[in-house]
Short mmCIF file of C-alpha atoms in Angstrom, two decimals:
data_model
loop_
_atom_site.label_atom_id
_atom_site.label_comp_id
_atom_site.label_asym_id
_atom_site.label_seq_id
_atom_site.Cartn_x
_atom_site.Cartn_y
_atom_site.Cartn_z
CA MET Z 1 -37.21 -2.09 -22.38
CA LYS Z 2 -34.60 -2.53 -25.09
CA ARG Z 3 -33.03 0.86 -24.28
CA PHE Z 4 -32.96 -0.01 -20.59
CA LYS Z 5 -31.10 -3.26 -21.31
CA ARG Z 6 -28.62 -1.37 -23.49
CA LEU Z 7 -28.06 1.17 -20.72
CA ILE Z 8 -27.47 -1.60 -18.19
CA ALA Z 9 -25.02 -3.25 -20.60
CA ILE Z 10 -22.88 -0.12 -21.01
CA LEU Z 11 -23.18 1.17 -17.43
CA PRO Z 12 -19.91 -0.47 -16.27
CA LEU Z 13 -18.05 1.16 -19.17
CA LEU Z 14 -19.56 4.54 -18.35
CA LEU Z 15 -18.60 4.21 -14.70
CA ALA Z 16 -15.06 3.18 -15.60
CA GLY Z 17 -14.77 6.26 -17.80
CA CYS Z 18 -16.09 8.53 -15.06
CA PHE Z 19 -13.83 7.23 -12.34
CA GLY Z 20 -10.68 6.70 -14.39
CA SER Z 21 -8.14 4.03 -13.67
CA GLN Z 22 -8.56 2.38 -10.28
CA GLU Z 23 -4.97 1.18 -10.49
CA GLY Z 24 -3.72 4.72 -11.11
CA ALA Z 25 -5.80 6.10 -8.24
CA ASP Z 26 -4.57 3.39 -5.87
CA ILE Z 27 -0.93 3.90 -6.81
CA SER Z 28 -1.20 7.68 -6.44
CA ALA Z 29 -2.80 7.32 -3.00
CA ILE Z 30 -0.13 4.88 -1.83
CA LYS Z 31 2.71 7.08 -3.07
CA ALA Z 32 1.18 10.13 -1.40
CA THR Z 33 0.63 8.32 1.91
CA PHE Z 34 4.25 7.18 2.17
CA GLU Z 35 5.72 10.29 0.49
CA LEU Z 36 7.21 8.26 -2.34
CA PRO Z 37 8.41 10.00 -5.50
CA SER Z 38 5.54 10.38 -7.95
CA ASN Z 39 7.72 9.08 -10.80
CA ALA Z 40 8.83 5.89 -8.99
CA LYS Z 41 8.34 3.03 -11.44
CA THR Z 42 5.55 0.58 -10.62
CA LEU Z 43 6.91 -2.97 -10.91
CA LEU Z 44 3.90 -4.78 -9.44
CA TYR Z 45 0.26 -3.98 -8.80
CA GLN Z 46 -2.18 -6.65 -7.64
CA ALA Z 47 -5.60 -5.71 -6.28
CA LYS Z 48 -8.61 -7.71 -5.15
CA PRO Z 49 -11.31 -6.68 -5.80
CA GLN Z 50 -10.34 -4.48 -8.72
CA SER Z 51 -13.73 -2.82 -8.93
CA ILE Z 52 -14.96 0.41 -7.40
CA VAL Z 53 -16.50 -1.59 -4.54
CA ARG Z 54 -13.52 -2.05 -2.25
CA GLU Z 55 -14.76 -4.19 0.63
CA ASN Z 56 -12.15 -6.64 1.88
CA LEU Z 57 -9.52 -4.88 -0.23
CA ARG Z 58 -6.07 -6.38 -0.73
CA ILE Z 59 -3.42 -4.52 -2.70
CA LEU Z 60 0.21 -5.50 -3.19
CA THR Z 61 2.48 -2.99 -4.95
CA LYS Z 62 6.17 -2.75 -5.64
CA PHE Z 63 8.01 0.35 -6.82
CA LYS Z 64 11.53 0.86 -8.14
CA LEU Z 65 13.42 4.01 -7.15
CA SER Z 66 16.26 5.61 -9.06
CA GLU Z 67 19.54 6.05 -7.18
CA ILE Z 68 18.80 9.74 -6.65
CA GLU Z 69 15.23 9.07 -5.46
CA ALA Z 70 16.46 6.36 -3.11
CA GLN Z 71 19.10 8.64 -1.61
CA ARG Z 72 16.56 11.42 -1.02
CA LEU Z 73 14.09 8.98 0.49
CA LYS Z 74 16.79 7.49 2.71
CA GLU Z 75 17.53 10.91 4.21
CA HIS Z 76 13.83 11.51 4.79
CA VAL Z 77 13.24 8.07 6.33
CA LYS Z 78 16.18 8.38 8.73
CA ASN Z 79 14.74 11.61 10.14
CA SER Z 80 11.08 10.59 10.21
CA PRO Z 81 9.32 9.16 13.27
CA ASP Z 82 6.95 7.35 10.87
CA TRP Z 83 9.63 4.90 9.70
CA GLN Z 84 11.36 2.21 11.74
CA ARG Z 85 14.36 -0.03 11.04
CA PHE Z 86 13.82 -3.74 10.58
CA PRO Z 87 13.07 -6.10 12.21
CA VAL Z 88 9.37 -5.51 12.73
CA SER Z 89 8.37 -5.84 16.37
CA SER Z 90 6.49 -8.97 17.37
CA GLY Z 91 3.82 -6.74 18.93
CA LEU Z 92 3.09 -5.07 15.61
CA LEU Z 93 3.03 -8.42 13.81
CA GLN Z 94 0.51 -9.68 16.37
CA ARG Z 95 -1.62 -6.58 15.84
CA MET Z 96 -1.53 -7.24 12.09
CA GLN Z 97 -2.45 -10.88 12.81
CA VAL Z 98 0.56 -12.44 11.04
CA ASP Z 99 3.44 -14.58 12.27
CA ARG Z 100 6.12 -13.33 9.89
CA ILE Z 101 6.52 -10.25 7.74
CA THR Z 102 6.93 -12.46 4.66
CA GLN Z 103 3.27 -13.49 5.04
CA ILE Z 104 2.22 -9.93 4.32
CA PHE Z 105 4.14 -9.77 1.06
CA ASP Z 106 3.36 -13.27 -0.23
CA GLY Z 107 7.03 -14.28 -0.16
CA GLN Z 108 8.21 -11.21 -2.12
CA LEU Z 109 10.76 -10.33 0.60
CA SER Z 110 12.96 -13.35 0.05
CA HIS Z 111 16.51 -12.05 0.44
CA PRO Z 112 17.87 -10.83 3.77
CA SER Z 113 18.75 -7.16 4.01
CA ASN Z 114 20.27 -4.91 6.64
CA HIS Z 115 18.96 -1.80 4.94
CA ARG Z 116 15.20 -2.14 5.29
CA TRP Z 117 12.81 0.29 6.93
CA TYR Z 118 9.08 -0.10 7.47
CA SER Z 119 6.05 2.04 8.19
CA CYS Z 120 2.59 0.89 9.14
CA ARG Z 121 -0.39 3.22 8.78
CA HIS Z 122 -4.02 2.72 9.59
CA SER Z 123 -7.34 4.48 9.46
CA GLY Z 124 -10.92 3.82 10.45
CA ASP Z 125 -12.33 3.45 6.95
CA ASP Z 126 -11.54 4.14 3.29
CA ILE Z 127 -7.84 3.75 3.97
CA LEU Z 128 -6.68 4.87 0.53
CA ASN Z 129 -8.51 8.18 0.93
CA ALA Z 130 -8.02 8.71 4.65
CA LYS Z 131 -7.66 12.33 5.73
CA THR Z 132 -5.60 11.33 8.76
CA VAL Z 133 -3.07 8.54 8.54
CA VAL Z 134 -1.52 7.46 11.83
CA THR Z 135 1.64 5.46 12.45
CA ALA Z 136 0.62 2.19 14.06
CA ALA Z 137 2.68 1.79 17.22
CA THR Z 138 0.40 0.46 19.95
CA GLY Z 139 -3.20 -0.56 20.42
CA SER Z 140 -5.66 -3.23 19.41
CA LYS Z 141 -5.65 -5.51 16.36
CA LEU Z 142 -5.17 -3.81 13.02
CA ARG Z 143 -7.90 -4.95 10.68
CA ASP Z 144 -7.17 -2.19 8.15
CA TYR Z 145 -3.63 -1.11 7.38
CA MET Z 146 -1.09 0.03 4.82
CA PHE Z 147 2.32 -1.51 5.43
CA ALA Z 148 5.37 -0.31 3.49
CA VAL Z 149 8.89 -1.70 3.34
CA ILE Z 150 11.77 0.20 1.78
CA ASP Z 151 14.78 -1.91 0.83
CA PHE Z 152 17.76 0.33 0.15
CA ASP Z 153 19.83 -2.64 -1.09
CA THR Z 154 17.53 -2.98 -4.10
CA ASN Z 155 16.02 0.56 -4.09
CA THR Z 156 12.53 -0.89 -3.99
CA VAL Z 157 9.43 -0.14 -1.95
CA MET Z 158 6.73 -2.73 -1.33
CA VAL Z 159 3.34 -1.81 0.07
CA LYS Z 160 0.53 -4.05 1.27
CA VAL Z 161 -2.94 -2.61 1.79
CA ARG Z 162 -5.55 -4.61 3.69
CA THR Z 163 -9.06 -3.70 4.73
CA ALA Z 164 -11.69 -5.70 6.56
CA TYR Z 165 -14.71 -3.44 6.10
#
């Protein structure tokens, strides 16, 4: 019985060692989804829950791009059908069940900018490990989504991940 209790006590540490950093895995998945440079600096990472169990997941991240990375990304974004110029359409906001885009980013988008682009992706389940990520343009309410905003005035990218499963 004593060994069993010891095993139960160290099980979370063993699992953490087996699975590595959840933060690192989340950030890598987000960067890959939006084709962000792998060496973009992470300025902010907030996740709830932070454990392996990811029901009702909420992640807010912010990345800083170098001037060169921002320029490369700007060229890509301008030629990609997956990215749209601001403002975000009211239809998409309704699908995401928010009134204003600032609600998604908890007030992090405070200054006005004429150089912002956004992309909204969604998937049926396990959004951070989805095999197919689709640009959200039309359809029913989005309960699970990844929403990214690139601000070329500040060379930053903010991403909000939300799941309801």
